[in-house]
XYZ file of N, CA and C in Angstrom:
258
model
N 152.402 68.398 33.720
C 153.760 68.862 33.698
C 153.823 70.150 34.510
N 154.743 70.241 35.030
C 154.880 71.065 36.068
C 156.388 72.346 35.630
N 156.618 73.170 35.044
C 157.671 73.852 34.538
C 157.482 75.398 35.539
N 158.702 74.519 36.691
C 159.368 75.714 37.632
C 160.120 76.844 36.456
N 159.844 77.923 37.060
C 160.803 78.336 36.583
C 160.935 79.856 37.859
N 162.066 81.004 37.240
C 162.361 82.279 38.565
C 162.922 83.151 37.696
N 162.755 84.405 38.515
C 163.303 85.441 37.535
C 164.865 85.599 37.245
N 165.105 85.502 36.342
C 166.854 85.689 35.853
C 167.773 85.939 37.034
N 167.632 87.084 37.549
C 168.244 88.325 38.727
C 167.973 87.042 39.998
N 166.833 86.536 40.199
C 166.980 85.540 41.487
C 167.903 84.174 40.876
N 167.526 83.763 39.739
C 168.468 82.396 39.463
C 169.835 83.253 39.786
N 170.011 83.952 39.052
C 171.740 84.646 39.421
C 172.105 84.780 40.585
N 171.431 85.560 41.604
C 171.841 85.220 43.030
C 171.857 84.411 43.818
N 170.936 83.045 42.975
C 170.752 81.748 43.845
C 171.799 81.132 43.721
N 172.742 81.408 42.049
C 173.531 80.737 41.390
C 174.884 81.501 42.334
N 175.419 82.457 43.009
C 176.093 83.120 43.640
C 175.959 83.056 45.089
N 175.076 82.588 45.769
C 174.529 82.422 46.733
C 175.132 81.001 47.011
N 174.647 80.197 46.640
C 175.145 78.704 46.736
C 175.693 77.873 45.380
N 177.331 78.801 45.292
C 177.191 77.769 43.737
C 177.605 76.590 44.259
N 178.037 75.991 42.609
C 178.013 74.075 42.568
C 179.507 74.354 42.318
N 180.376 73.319 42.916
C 181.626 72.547 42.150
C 181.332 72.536 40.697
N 180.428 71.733 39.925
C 180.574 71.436 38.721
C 179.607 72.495 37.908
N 179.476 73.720 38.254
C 178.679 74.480 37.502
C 178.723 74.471 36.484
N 177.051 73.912 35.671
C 177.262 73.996 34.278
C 176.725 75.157 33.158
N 176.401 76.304 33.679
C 175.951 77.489 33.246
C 176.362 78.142 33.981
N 176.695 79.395 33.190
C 177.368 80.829 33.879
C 175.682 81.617 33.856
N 176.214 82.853 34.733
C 174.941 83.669 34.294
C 174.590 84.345 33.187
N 175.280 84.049 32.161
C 175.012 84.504 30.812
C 174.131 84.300 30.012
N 174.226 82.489 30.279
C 173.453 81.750 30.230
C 172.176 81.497 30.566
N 171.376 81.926 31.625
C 170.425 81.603 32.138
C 169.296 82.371 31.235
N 169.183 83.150 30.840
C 168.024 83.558 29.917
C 167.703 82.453 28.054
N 168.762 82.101 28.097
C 169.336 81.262 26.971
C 168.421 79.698 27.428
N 168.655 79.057 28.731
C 168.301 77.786 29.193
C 166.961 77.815 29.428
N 166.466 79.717 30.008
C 165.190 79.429 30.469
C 164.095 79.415 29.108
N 164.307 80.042 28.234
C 163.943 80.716 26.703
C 163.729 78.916 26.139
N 165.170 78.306 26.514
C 164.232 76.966 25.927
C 163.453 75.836 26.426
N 163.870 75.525 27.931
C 162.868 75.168 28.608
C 161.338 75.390 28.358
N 161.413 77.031 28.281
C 159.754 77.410 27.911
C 159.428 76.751 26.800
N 160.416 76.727 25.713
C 159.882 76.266 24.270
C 159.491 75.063 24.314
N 160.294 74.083 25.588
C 160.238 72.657 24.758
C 158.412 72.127 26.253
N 158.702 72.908 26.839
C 157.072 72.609 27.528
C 156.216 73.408 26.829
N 156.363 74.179 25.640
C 155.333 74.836 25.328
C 154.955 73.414 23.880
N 156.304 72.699 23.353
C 155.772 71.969 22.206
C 155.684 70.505 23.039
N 155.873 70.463 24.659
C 155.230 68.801 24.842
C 153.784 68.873 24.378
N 153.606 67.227 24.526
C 152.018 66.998 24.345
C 151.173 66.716 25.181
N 151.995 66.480 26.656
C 151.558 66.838 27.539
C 150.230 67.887 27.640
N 148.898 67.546 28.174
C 147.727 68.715 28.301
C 147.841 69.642 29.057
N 148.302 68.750 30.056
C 148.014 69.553 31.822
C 149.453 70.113 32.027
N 149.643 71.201 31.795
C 151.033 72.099 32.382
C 150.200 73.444 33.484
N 151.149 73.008 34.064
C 151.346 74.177 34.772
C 152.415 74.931 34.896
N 152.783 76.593 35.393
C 153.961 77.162 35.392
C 153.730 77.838 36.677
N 155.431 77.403 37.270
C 155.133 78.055 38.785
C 156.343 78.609 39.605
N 156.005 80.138 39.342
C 157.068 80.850 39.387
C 158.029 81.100 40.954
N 159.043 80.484 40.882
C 159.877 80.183 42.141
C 160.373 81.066 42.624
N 160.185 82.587 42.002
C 161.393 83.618 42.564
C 161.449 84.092 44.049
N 160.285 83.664 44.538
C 159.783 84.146 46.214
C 160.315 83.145 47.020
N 160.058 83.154 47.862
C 160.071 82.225 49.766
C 159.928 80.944 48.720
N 160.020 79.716 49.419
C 159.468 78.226 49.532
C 158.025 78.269 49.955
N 157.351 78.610 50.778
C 156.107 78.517 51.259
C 155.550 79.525 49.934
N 155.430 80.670 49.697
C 155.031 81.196 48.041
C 154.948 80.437 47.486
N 156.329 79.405 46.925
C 155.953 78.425 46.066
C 155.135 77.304 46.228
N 154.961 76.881 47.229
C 154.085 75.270 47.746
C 152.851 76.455 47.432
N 152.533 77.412 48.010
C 151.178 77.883 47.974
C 150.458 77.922 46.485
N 151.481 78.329 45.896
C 150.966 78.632 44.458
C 151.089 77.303 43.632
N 151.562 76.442 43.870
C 151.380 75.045 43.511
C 150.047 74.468 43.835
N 150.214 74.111 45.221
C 148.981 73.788 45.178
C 147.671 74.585 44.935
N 147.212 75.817 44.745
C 146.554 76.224 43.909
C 146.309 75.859 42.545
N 147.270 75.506 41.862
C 147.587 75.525 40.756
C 147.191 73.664 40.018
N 147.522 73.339 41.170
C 147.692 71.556 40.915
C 145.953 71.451 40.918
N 145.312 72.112 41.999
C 143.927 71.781 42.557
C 143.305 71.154 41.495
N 142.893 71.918 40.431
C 141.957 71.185 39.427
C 142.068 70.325 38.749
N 143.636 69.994 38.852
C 143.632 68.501 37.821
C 143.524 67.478 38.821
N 143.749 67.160 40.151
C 143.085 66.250 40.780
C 142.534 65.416 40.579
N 142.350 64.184 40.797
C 140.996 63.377 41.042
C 140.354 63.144 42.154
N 139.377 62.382 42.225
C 138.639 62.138 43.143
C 139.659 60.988 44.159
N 140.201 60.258 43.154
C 141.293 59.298 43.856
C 142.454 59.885 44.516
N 142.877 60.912 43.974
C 144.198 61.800 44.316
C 143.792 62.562 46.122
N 142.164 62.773 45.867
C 141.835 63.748 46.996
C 141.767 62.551 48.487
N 140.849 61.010 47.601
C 140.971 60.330 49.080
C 142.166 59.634 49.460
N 142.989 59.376 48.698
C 144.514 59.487 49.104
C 145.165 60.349 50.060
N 144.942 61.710 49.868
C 145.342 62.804 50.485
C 144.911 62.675 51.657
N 143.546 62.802 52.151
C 142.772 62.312 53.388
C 143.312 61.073 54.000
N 143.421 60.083 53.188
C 144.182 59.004 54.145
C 145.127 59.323 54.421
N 145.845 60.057 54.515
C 147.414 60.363 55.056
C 147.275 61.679 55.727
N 146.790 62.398 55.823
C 146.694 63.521 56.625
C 145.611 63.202 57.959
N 145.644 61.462 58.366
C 144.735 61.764 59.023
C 145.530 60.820 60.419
């Protein structure tokens, strides 16, 4: 499991930056949504979580992902990867 998450102050400006037509949270909200998100990946049963904090660039985030992803891998996942990067 993979639980993005960003700091309040960046969701708010992302949320101001590009809002939605159908916005369904104000910024009041966002500490409220993120508070349970955390809770409900903290009680999956899921083993393998990871948390990967989005508040930077896009390339920050791929970087720290894949860091992050590395060890749960398999051996199948890696020659997959090789077949397509080649």
């Amino acid at each position: 499991m993979v639980h993005v998450t960003a700091d309040s102050d960046v969701i708010e400006q992302r949320m101001a930056d590009d809002p939605h037509e159908n916005m369904i949270i104000s910024a009041g909200d966002i500490e409220k949504v993120k508070d349970r998100f955390a809770e409900l990946v903290d009680w999956s049963l899921l083993a393998n979580k990871i948390v990967i904090d989005n508040s930077g660039s896009m390339e920050e985030t791929m970087s720290v992902f894949v860091r992050k992803i590395e060890p749960f891998l398999t051996d199948f996942d890696r020659s997959r990867m090789d077949e397509h990067s080649s």
